[in-house]
Short mmCIF file of C-alpha atoms in Angstrom, two decimals:
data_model
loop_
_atom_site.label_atom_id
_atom_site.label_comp_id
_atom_site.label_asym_id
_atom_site.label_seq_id
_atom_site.Cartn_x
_atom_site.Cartn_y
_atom_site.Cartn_z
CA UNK A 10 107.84 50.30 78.72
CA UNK A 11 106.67 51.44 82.03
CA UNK A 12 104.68 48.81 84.25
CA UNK A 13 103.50 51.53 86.96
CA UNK A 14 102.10 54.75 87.32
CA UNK A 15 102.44 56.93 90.48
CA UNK A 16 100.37 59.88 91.94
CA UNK A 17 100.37 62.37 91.77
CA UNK A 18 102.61 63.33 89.63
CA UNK A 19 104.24 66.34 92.31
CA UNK A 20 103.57 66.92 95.43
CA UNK A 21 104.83 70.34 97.42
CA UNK A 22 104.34 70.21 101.42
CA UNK A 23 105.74 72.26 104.29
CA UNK A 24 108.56 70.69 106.43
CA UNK A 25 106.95 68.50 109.32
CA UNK A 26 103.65 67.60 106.63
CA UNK A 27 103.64 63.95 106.33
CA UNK A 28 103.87 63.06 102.35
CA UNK A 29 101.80 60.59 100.63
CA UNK A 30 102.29 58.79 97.18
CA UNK A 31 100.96 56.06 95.62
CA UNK A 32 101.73 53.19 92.27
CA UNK A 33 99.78 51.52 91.08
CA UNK A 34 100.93 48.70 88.11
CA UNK A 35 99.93 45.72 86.22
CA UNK A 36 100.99 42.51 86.18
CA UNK A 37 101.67 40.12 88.84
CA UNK A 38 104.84 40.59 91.05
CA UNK A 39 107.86 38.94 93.08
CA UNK A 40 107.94 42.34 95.40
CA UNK A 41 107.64 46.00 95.15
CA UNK A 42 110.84 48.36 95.63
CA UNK A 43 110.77 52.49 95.92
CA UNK A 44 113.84 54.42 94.83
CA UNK A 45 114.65 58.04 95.22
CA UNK A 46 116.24 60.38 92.75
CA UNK A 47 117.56 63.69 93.46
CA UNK A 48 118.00 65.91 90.85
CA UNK A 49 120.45 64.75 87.68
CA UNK A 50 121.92 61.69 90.38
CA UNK A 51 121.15 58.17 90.55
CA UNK A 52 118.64 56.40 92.28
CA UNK A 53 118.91 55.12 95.97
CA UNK A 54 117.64 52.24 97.16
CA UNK A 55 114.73 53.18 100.09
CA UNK A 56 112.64 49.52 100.93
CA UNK A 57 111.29 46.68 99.25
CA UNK A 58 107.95 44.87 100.63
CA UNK A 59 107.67 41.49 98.88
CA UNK A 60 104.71 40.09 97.13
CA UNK A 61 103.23 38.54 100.40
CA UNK A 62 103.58 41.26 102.84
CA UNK A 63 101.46 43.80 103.58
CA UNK A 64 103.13 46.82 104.77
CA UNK A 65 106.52 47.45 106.03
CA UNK A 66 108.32 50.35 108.16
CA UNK A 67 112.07 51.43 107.68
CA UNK A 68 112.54 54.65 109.79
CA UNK A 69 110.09 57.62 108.82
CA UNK A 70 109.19 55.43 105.94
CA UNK A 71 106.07 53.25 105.91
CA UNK A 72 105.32 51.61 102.47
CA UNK A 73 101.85 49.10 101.92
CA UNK A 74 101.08 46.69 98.87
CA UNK A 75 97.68 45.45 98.50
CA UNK A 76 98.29 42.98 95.48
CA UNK A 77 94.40 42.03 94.88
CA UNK A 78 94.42 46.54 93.84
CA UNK A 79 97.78 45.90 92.32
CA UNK A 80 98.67 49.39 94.50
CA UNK A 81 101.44 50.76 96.68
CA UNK A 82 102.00 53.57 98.95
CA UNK A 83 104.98 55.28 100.42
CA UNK A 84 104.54 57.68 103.19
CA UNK A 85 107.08 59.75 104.38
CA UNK A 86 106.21 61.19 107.50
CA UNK A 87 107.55 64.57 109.54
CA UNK A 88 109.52 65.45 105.98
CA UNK A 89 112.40 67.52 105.53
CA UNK A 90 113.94 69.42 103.21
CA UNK A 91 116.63 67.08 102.63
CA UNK A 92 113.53 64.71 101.11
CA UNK A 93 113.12 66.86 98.10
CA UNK A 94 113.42 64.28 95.47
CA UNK A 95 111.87 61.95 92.72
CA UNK A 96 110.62 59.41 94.17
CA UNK A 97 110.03 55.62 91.48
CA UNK A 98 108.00 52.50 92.40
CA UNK A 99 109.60 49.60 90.75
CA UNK A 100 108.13 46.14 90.69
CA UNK A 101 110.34 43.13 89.78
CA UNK A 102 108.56 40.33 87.84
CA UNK A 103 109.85 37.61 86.73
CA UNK A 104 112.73 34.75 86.72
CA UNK A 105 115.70 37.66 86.02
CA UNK A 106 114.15 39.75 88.25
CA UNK A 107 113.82 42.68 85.99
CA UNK A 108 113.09 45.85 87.79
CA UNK A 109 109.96 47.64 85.35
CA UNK A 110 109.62 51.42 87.27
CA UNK A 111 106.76 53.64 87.23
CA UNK A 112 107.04 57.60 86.22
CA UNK A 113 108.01 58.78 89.24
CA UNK A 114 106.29 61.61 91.98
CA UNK A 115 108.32 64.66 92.29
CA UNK A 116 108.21 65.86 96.23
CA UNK A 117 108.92 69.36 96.86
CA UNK A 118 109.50 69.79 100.61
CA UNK A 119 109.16 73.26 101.75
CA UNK A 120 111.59 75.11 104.65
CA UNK B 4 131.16 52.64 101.18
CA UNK B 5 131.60 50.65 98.12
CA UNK B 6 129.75 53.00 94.66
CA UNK B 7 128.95 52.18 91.40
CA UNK B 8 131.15 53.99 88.94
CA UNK B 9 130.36 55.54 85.82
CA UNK B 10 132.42 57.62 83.21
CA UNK B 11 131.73 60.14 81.51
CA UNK B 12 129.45 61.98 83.64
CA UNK B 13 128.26 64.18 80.61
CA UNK B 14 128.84 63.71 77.24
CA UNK B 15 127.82 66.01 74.35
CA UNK B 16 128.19 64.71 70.83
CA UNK B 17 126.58 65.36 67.52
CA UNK B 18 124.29 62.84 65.73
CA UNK B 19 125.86 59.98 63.44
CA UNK B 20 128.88 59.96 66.01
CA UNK B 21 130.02 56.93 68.22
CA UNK B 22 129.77 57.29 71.70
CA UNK B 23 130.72 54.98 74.64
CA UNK B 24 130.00 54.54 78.59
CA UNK B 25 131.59 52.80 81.13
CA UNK B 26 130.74 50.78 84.32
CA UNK B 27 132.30 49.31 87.23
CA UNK B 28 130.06 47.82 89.58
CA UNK B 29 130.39 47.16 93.15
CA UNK B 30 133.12 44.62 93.90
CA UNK B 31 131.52 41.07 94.03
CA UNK B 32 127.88 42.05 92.19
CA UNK B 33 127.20 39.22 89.83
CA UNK B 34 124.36 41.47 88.03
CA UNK B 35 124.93 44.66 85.91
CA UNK B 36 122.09 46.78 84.68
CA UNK B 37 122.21 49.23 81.89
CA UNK B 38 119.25 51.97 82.05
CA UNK B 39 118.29 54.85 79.92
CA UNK B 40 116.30 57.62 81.58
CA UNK B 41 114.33 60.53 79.15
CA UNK B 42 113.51 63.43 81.50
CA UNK B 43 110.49 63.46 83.57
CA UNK B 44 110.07 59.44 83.22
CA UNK B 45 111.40 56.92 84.88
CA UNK B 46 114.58 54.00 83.79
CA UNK B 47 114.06 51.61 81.40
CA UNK B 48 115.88 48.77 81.22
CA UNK B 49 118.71 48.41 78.48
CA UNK B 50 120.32 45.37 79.19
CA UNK B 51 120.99 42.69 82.01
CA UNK B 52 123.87 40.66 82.54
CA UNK B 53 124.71 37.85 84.70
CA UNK B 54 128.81 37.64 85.00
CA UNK B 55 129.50 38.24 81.18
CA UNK B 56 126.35 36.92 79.44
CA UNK B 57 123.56 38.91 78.70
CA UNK B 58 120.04 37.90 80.48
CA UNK B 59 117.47 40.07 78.89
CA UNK B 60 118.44 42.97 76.03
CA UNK B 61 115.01 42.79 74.80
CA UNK B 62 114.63 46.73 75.09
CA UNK B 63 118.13 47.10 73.46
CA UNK B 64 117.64 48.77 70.16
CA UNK B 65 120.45 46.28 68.57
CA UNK B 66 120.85 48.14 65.26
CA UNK B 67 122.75 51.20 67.01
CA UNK B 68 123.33 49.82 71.17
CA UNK B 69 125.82 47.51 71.90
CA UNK B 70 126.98 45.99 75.34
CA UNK B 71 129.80 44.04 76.63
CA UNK B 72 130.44 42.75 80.20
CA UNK B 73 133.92 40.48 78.43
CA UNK B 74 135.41 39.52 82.41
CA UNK B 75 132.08 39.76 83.79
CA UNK B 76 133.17 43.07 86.10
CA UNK B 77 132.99 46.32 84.21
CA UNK B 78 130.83 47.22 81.22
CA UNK B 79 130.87 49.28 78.39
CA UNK B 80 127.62 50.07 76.62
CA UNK B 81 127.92 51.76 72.57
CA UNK B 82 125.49 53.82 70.59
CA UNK B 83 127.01 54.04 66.80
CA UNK B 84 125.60 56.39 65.10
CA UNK B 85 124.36 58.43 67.80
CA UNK B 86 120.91 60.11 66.82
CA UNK B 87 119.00 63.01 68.02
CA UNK B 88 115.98 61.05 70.11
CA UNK B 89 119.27 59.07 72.25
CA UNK B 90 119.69 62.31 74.61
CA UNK B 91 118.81 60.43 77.77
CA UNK B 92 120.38 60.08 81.41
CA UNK B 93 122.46 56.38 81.00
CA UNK B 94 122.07 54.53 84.62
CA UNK B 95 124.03 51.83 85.34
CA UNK B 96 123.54 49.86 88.25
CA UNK B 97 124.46 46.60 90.11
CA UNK B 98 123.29 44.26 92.81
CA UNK B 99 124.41 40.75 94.24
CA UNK B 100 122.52 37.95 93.04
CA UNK B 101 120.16 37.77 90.05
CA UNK B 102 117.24 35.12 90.47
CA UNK B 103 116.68 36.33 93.99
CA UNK B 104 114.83 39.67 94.76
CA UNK B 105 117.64 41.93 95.69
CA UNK B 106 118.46 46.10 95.87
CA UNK B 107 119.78 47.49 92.93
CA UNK B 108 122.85 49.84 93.40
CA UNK B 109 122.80 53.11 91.23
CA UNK B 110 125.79 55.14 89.69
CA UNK B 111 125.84 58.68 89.05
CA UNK B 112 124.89 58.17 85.52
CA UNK B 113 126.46 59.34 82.33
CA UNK B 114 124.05 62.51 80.76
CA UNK B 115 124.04 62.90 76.80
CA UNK B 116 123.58 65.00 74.88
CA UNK B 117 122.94 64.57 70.78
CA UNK B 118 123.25 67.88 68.80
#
């Protein structure tokens, strides 16, 4: 079962465009992780924000939870080619720390 | 850098056959993660383990998936018979600790396909 949902579903920018996406999920959570697919390889790790922080920067990414709107954004900014990817929210509830992941935005960075 | 391995990296077989994947996580990770992926969605968690004992295979579908983590390092997962709707992306993945909020570590994954 998927916890989150993510829009939109694709996005398609021009190279230097700052890219936006947002999850949004359901239940109440130890912290917040975003992952990045590229096509047919497995997901890398990008940031986590935990449950009681509000936003959180790791190079050109900036990611913010707002837990009372049980939402999360990830913005890439000045994007690149090389950030063409899938890109998964994935909130980890519980005592084992199961990772539940939403369906995912497809980025399409143009040259 | 240390990687997740995976084997196969694509597997085609036809339904009602056995099939089999295998896992070696990063030296040292105490948790190993078993995924399935359907196109245009995102993983969904097989099974957990914690060294060799499973934590949560509540997603497993136990009458045809089977795991094993026996020396609590690498992991095989089994689908016998295979069927039609199993044609997914398998993920496996690792990280350090379970019980504290920790990166997951991907592998390449293994692709099948069910004719």
């Amino acid at each position: 079962s998927q916890q989150g949902e993510e829009d939109p579903q694709a996005l398609s920018i021009q190279e230097g465009e700052n890219a936006t996406m947002n999850c949004s999920y359901k239940t109440s959570i130890n912290n917040l992780q975003w992952y990045r697919q590229n096509s047919g390889r497995g997901l890398v790790h990008l940031i986590l924000i935990r449950s009681n922080e509000r936003e959180k920067h790791s190079g050109r990414l900036r990611v913010t939870l707002d837990t009372s709107k049980k939402s999360s954004s990830l913005l890439i900014t000045a994007s690149r080619a090389a950030d063409t990817a899938s890109y998964f929210c994935a909130t980890d509830e519980g005592a084992t720390n199961k990772l539940i992941f939403g369906t995912g935005t497809l980025l399409a960075v143009q040259p | 850098e240390a990687e997740v391995a995976q084997s196969p990296r694509y597997k085609i077989t036809e339904k009602s056959q056995a099939v089999a994947f295998w896992c070696d996580p990063i030296s040292g990770h105490a948790t190993l993660y078993w995924y399935r992926q359907i196109l245009g969605q995102g993983p969904e968690l097989l099974v957990q383990f914690q060294d060799e004992s499973v934590v949560d295979d509540s997603q497993l579908p136990k009458d045809r998936f089977s795991a094993e983590r026996l020396k609590g390092v690498d992991s095989t997962l089994k689908i016998q018979p295979a069927e039609l709707g199993d044609s997914a992306m398998y993920l496996c993945a690792s990280s350090r600790l379970a019980g504290v909020s920790h990166e997951q570590f991907f592998g390449p994954g293994t692709r099948l396909t069910v004719l």
